[in-house]
PDB file of C-alpha atoms and ligand atoms in Angstrom:
ATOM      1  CA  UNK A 971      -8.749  -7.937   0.563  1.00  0.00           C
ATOM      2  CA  UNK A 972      -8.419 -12.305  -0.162  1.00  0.00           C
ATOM      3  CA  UNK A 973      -8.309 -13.215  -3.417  1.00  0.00           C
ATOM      4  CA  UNK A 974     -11.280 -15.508  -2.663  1.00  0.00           C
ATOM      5  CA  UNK A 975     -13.722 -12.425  -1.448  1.00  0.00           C
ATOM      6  CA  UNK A 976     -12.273 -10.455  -4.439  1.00  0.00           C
ATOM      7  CA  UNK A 977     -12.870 -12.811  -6.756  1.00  0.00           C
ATOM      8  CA  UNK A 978     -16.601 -13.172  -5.225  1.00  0.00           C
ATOM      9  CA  UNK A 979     -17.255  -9.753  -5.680  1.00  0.00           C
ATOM     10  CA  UNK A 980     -17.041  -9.801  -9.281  1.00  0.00           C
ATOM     11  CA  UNK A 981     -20.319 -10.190 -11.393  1.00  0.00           C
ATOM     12  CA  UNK A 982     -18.931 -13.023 -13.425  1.00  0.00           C
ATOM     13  CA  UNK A 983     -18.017 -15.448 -10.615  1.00  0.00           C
ATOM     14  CA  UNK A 984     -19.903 -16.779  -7.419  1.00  0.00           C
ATOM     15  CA  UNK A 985     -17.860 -18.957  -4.783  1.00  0.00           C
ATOM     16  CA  UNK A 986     -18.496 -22.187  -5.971  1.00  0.00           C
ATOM     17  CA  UNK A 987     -16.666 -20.744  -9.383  1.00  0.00           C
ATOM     18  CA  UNK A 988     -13.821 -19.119  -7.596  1.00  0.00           C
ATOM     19  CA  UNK A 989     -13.288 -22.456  -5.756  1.00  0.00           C
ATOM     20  CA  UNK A 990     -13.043 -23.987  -8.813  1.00  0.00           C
ATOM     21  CA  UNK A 991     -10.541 -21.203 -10.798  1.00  0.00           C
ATOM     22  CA  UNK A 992      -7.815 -21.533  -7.641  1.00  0.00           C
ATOM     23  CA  UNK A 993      -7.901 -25.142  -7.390  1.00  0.00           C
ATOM     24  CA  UNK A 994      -7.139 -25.512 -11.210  1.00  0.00           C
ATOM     25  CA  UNK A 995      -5.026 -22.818 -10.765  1.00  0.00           C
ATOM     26  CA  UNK A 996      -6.292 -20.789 -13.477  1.00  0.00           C
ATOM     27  CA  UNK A 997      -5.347 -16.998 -11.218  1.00  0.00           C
ATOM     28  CA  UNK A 998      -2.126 -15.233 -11.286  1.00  0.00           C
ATOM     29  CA  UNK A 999      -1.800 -12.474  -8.593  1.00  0.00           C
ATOM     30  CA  UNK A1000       1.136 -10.226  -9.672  1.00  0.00           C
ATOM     31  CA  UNK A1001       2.314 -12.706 -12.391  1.00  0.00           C
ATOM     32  CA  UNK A1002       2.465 -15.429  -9.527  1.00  0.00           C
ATOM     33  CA  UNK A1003       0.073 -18.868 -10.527  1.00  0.00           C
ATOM     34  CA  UNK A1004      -1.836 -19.120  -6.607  1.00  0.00           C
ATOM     35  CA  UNK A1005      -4.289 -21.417  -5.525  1.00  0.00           C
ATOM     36  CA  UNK A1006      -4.251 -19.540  -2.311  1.00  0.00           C
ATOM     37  CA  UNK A1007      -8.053 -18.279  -1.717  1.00  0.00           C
ATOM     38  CA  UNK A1008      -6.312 -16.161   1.337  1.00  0.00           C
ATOM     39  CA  UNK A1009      -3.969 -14.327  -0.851  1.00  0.00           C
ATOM     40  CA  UNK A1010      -3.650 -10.770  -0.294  1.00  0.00           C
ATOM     41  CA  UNK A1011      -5.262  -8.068  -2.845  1.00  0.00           C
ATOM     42  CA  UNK A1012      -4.015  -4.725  -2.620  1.00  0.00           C
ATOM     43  CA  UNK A1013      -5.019  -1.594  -4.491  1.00  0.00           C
ATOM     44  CA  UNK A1014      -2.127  -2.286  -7.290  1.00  0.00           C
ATOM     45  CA  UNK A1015      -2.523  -5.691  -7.678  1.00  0.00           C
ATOM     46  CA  UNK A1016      -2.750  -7.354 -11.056  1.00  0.00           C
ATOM     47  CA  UNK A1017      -5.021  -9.994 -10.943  1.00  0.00           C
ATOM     48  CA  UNK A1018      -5.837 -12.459 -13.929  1.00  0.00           C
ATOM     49  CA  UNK A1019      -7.751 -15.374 -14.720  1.00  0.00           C
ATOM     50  CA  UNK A1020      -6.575 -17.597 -17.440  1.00  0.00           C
ATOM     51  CA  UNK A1021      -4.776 -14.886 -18.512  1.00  0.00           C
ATOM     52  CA  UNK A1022      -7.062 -11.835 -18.588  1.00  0.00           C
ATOM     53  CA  UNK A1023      -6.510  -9.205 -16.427  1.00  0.00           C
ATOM     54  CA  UNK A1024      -8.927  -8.394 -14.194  1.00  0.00           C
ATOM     55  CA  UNK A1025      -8.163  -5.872 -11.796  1.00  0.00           C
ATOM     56  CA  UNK A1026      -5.596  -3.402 -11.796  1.00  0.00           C
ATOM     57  CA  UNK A1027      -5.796  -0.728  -9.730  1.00  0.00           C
ATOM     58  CA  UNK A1028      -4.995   3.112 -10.340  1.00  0.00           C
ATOM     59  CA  UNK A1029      -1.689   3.503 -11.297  1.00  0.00           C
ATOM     60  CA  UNK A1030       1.405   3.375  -8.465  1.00  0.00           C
ATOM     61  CA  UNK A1031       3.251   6.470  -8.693  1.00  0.00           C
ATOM     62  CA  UNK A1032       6.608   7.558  -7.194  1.00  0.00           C
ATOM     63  CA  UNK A1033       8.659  10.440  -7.447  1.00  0.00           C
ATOM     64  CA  UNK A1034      11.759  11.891  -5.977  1.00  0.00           C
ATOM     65  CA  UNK A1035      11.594  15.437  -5.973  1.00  0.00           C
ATOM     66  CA  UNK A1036      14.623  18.327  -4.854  1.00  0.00           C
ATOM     67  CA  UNK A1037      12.104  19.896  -2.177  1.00  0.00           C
ATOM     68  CA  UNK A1038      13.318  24.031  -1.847  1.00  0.00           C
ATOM     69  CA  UNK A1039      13.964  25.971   1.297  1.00  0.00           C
ATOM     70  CA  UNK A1040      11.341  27.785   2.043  1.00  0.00           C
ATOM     71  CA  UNK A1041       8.229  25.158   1.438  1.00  0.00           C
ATOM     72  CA  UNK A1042       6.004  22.957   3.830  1.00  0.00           C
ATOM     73  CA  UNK A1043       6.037  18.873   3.626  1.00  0.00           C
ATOM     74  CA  UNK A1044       2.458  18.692   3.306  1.00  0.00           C
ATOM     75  CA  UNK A1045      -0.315  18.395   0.762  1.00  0.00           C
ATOM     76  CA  UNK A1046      -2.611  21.603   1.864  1.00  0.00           C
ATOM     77  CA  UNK A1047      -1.300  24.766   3.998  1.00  0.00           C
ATOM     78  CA  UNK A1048      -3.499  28.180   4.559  1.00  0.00           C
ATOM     79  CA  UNK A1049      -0.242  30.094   4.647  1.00  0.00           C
ATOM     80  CA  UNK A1050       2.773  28.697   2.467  1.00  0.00           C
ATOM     81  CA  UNK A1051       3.579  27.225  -0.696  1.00  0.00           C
ATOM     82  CA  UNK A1052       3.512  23.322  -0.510  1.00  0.00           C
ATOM     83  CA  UNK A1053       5.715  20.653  -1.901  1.00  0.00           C
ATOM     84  CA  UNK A1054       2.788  19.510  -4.005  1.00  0.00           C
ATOM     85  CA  UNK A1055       2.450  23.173  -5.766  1.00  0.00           C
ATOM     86  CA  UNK A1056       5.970  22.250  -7.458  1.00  0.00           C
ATOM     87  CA  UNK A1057       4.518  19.102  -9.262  1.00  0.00           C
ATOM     88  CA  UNK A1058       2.442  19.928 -12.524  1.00  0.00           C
ATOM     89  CA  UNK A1059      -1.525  19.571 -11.179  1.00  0.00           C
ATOM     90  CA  UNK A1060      -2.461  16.242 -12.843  1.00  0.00           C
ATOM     91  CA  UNK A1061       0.370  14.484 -10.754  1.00  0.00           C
ATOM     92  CA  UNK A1062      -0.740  15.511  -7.786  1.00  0.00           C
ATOM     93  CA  UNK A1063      -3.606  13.627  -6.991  1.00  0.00           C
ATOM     94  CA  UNK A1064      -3.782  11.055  -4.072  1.00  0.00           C
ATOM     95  CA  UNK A1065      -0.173  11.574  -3.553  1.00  0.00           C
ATOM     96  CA  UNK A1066       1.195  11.697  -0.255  1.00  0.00           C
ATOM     97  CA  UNK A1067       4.801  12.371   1.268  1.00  0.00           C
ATOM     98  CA  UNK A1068       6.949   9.262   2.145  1.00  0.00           C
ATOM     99  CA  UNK A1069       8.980  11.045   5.504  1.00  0.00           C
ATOM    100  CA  UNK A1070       8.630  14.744   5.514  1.00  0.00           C
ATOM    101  CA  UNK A1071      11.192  17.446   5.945  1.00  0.00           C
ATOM    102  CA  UNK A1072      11.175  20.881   7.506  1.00  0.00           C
ATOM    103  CA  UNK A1073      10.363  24.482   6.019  1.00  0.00           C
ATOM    104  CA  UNK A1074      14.009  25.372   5.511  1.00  0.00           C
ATOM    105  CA  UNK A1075      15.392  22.371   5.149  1.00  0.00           C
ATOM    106  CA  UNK A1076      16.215  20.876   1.519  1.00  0.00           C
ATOM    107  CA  UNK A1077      17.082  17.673  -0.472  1.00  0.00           C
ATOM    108  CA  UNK A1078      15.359  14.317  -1.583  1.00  0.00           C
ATOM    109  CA  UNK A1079      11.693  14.180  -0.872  1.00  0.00           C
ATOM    110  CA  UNK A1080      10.107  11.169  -1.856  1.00  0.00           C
ATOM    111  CA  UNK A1081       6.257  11.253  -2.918  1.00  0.00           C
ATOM    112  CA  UNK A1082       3.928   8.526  -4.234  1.00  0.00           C
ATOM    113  CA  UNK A1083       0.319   7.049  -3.774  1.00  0.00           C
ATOM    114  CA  UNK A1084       1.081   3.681  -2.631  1.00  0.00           C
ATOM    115  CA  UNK A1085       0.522   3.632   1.173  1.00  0.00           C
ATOM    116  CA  UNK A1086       2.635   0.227   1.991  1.00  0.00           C
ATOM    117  CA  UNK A1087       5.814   1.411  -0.354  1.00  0.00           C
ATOM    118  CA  UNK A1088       6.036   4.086   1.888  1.00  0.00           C
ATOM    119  CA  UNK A1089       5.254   2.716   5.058  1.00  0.00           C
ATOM    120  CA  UNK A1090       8.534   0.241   4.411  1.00  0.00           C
ATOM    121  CA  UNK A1091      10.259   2.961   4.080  1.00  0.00           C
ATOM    122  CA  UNK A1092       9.628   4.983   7.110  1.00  0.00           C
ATOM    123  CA  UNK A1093       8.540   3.015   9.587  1.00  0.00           C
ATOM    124  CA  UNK A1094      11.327   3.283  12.497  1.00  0.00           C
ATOM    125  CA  UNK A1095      11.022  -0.916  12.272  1.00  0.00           C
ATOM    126  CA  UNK A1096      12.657  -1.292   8.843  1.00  0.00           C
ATOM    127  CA  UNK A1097      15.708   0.652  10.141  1.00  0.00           C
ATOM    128  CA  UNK A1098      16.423   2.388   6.518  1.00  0.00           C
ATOM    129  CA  UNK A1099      19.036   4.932   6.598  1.00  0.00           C
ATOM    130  CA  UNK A1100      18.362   8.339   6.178  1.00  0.00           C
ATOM    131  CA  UNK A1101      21.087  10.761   5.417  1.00  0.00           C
ATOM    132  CA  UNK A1102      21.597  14.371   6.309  1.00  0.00           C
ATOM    133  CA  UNK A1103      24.229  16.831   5.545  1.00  0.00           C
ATOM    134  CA  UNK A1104      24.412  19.321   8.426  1.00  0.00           C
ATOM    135  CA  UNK A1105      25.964  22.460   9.323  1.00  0.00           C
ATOM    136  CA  UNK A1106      25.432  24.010  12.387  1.00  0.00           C
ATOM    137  CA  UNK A1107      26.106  27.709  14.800  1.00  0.00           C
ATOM    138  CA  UNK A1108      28.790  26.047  16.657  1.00  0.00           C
ATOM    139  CA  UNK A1109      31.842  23.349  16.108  1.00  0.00           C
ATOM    140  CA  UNK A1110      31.077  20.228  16.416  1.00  0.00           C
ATOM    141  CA  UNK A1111      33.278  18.491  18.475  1.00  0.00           C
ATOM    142  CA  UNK A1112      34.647  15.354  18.219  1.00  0.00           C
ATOM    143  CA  UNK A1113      32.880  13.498  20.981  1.00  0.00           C
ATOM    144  CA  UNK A1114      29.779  14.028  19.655  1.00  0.00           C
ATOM    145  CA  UNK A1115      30.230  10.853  17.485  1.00  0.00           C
ATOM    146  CA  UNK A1116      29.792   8.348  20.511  1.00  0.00           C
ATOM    147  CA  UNK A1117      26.738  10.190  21.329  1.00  0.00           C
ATOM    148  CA  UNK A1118      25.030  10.021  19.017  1.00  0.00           C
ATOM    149  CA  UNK A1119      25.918   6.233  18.267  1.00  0.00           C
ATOM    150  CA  UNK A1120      24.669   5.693  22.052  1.00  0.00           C
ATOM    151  CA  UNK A1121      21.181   7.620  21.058  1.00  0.00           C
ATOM    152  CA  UNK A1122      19.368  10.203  23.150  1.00  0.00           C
ATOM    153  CA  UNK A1123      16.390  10.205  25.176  1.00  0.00           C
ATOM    154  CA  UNK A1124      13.599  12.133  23.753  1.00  0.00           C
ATOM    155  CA  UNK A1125      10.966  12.924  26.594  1.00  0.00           C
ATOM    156  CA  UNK A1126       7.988  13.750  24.423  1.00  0.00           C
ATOM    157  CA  UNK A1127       8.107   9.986  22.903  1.00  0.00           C
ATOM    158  CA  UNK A1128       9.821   8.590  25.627  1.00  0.00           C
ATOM    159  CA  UNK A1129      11.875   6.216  24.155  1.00  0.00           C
ATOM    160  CA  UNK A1130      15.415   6.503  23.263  1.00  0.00           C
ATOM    161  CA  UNK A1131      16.801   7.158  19.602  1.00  0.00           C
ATOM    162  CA  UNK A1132      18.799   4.737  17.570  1.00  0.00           C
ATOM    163  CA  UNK A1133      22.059   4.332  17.276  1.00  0.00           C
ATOM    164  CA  UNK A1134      23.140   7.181  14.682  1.00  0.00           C
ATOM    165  CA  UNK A1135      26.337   7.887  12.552  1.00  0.00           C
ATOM    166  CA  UNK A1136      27.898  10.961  12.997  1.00  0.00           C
ATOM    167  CA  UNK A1137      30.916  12.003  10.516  1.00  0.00           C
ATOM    168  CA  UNK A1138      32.645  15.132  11.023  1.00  0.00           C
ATOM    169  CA  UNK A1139      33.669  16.619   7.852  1.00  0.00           C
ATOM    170  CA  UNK A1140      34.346  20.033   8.926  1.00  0.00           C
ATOM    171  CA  UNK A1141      34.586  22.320  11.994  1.00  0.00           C
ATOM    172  CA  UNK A1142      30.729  22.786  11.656  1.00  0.00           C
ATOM    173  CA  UNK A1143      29.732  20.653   8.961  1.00  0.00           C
ATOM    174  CA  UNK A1144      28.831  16.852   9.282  1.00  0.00           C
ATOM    175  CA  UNK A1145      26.831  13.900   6.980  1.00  0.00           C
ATOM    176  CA  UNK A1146      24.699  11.907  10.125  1.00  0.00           C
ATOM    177  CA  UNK A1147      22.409   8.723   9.245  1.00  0.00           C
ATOM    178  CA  UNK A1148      19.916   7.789  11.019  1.00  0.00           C
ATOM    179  CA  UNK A1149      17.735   4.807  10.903  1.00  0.00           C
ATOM    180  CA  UNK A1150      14.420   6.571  12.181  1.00  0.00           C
ATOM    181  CA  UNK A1151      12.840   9.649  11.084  1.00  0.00           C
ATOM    182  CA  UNK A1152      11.460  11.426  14.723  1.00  0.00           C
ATOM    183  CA  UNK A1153      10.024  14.817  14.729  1.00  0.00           C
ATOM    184  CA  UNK A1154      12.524  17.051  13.731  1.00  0.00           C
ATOM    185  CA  UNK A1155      14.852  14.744  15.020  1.00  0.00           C
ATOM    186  CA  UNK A1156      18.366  16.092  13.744  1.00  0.00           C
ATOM    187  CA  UNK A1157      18.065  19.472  15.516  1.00  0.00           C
ATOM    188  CA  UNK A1158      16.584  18.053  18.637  1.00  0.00           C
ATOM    189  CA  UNK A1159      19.791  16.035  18.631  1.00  0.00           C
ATOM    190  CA  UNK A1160      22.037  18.518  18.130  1.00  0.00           C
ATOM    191  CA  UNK A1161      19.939  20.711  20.783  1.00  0.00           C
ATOM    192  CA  UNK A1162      21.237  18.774  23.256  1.00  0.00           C
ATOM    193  CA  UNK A1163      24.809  20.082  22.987  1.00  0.00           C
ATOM    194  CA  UNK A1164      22.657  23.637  22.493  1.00  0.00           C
ATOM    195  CA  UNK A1165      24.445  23.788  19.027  1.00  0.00           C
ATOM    196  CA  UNK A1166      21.866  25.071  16.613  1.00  0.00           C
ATOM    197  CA  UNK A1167      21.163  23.311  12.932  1.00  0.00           C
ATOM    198  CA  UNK A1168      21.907  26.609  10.407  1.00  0.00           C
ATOM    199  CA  UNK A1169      21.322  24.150   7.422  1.00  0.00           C
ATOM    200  CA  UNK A1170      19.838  20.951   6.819  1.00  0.00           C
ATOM    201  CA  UNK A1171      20.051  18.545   3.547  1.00  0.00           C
ATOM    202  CA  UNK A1172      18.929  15.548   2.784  1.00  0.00           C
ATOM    203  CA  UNK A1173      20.797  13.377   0.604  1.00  0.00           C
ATOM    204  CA  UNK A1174      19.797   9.263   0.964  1.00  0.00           C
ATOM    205  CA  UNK A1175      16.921   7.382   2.194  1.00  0.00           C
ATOM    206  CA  UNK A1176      17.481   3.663   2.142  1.00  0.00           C
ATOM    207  CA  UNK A1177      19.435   2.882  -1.325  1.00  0.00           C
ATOM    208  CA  UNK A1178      17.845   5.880  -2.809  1.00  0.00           C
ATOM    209  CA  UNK A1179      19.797   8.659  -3.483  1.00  0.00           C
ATOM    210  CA  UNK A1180      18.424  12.539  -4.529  1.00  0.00           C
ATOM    211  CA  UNK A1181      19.582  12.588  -8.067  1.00  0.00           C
ATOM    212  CA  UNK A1182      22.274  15.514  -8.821  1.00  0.00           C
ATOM    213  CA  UNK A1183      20.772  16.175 -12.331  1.00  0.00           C
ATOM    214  CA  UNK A1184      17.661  17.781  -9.876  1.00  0.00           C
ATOM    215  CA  UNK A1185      18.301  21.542  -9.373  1.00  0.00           C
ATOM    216  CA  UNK A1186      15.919  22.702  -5.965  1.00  0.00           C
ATOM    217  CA  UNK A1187      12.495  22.215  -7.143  1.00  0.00           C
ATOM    218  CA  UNK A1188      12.624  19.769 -10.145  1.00  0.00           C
ATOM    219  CA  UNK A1189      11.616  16.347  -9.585  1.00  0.00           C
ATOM    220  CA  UNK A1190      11.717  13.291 -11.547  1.00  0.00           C
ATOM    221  CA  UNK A1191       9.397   9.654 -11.266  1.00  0.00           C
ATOM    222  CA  UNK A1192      11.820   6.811  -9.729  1.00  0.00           C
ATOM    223  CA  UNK A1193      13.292   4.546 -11.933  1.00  0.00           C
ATOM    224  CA  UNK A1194      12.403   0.698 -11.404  1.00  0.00           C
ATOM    225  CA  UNK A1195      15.120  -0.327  -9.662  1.00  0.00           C
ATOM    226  CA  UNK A1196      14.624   2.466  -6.989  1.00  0.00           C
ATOM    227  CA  UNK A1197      11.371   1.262  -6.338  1.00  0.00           C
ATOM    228  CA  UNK A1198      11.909  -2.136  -6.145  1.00  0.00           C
ATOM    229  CA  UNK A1199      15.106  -0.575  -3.618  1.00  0.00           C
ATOM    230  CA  UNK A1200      12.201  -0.315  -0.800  1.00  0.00           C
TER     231      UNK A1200
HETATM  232  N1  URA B1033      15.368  16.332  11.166  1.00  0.00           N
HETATM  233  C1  URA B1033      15.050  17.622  11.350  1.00  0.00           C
HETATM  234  O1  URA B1033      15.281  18.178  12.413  1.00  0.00           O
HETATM  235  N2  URA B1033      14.477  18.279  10.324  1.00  0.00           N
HETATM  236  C2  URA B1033      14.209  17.719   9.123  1.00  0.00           C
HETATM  237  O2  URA B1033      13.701  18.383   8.225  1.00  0.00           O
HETATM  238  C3  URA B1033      14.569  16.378   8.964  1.00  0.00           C
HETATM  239  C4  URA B1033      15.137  15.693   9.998  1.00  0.00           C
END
């Protein structure tokens, strides 16, 4: 929402007021002085005048948590246990998962309640690496690298996948980032040499990495700097 409108809506102020406060600069959004009535509002926002705060939304939350084989990426599920079902009940609320991963596969989930923290980070747009350790049923050979860096065409989308890094580190093991995160995109990648994903892990997305201290299922909130990573 604008500052201006925000500002409006409040019982202490009418618009002739909140012209007033932003041209004598008396409102800080976020610690920043603005006289800008079209400044942006969002649900965390801290927003003071003359140096009270005002408004300050319910508290951001973000957490990295070691997500298990054997549990679904979502919130709710009829059937199976859910990634949220490992976080004590109080934390759970409103939270939502930044990029989900598959049933079986394991490693850094990322969870929080801020909408636009997460959007940076998955949005295809932003290009943040993602990275996977992988083995796999069959060797993987070495000219699967320049494949991968030339991308794949994935029908269902239709559109073509971004230019991925694929290092071998044993006959059937490799780490591949990717700056995307399609529908189960790592085994519909290997797919295409028919060469099956037996295990899936991941380890990084963008400059956050899943903390070794986390044994599968513990999770821990991000530090600042982590946050502020995004
Ligand atoms: N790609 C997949 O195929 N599965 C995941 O869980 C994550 C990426």
């Amino acid at each position: 929402m604008r500052l201006d409108r925000f500002l409006a809506n409040l019982p202490c102020y009418n618009r002739q007021q909140v012209r007033l406060l932003l041209a004598h600069k008396r409102v800080r959004v976020d610690g920043q002085v603005t006289d800008d009535p079209r400044t942006e509002v969002r649900v965390f926002s801290q927003v003071e005048v003359d140096g009270q705060l005002l408004h300050s939304g319910p508290p951001a939350r973000y957490l990295m948590l070691h997500k298990p084989a054997g549990c679904v990426s979502a919130t709710v599920d009829g059937e199976h246990r859910t990634v949220l079902d490992l976080l004590p009940e109080p934390l759970r609320e409103g939270l939502h998962i930044a990029g989900r991963l598959d049933f079986n596969t394991t490693g850094l989930l990322l969870l929080t309640n801020d909408g636009q923290w997460s959007r940076r980070l998955t949005q295809p747009r932003t290009k943040q690496p993602k990275t996977y350790w992988v083995e796999t049923e069959n060797v993987i050979e070495a000219h699967y690298v320049e494949r991968f860096r030339e991308g794949f065409y994935f029908a269902f989308e239709d559109l073509t996948t971004l230019p991925a890094q694929l290092d071998i580190l044993a006959p059937r093991k490799a780490r591949l980032t990717l700056f995307e995160g399609r529908y189960h995109q790592v085994k519909r990648m290997f797919g295409h040499f028919d060469n099956k994903v037996t295990a899936l892990h991941r380890e990084r997305m963008g400059a956050i990495v899943l903390d070794a201290e986390l044994a599968p299922g513990q999770f821990r909130p991000l530090t600042a700097a982590e946050i502020a990573s995004v």
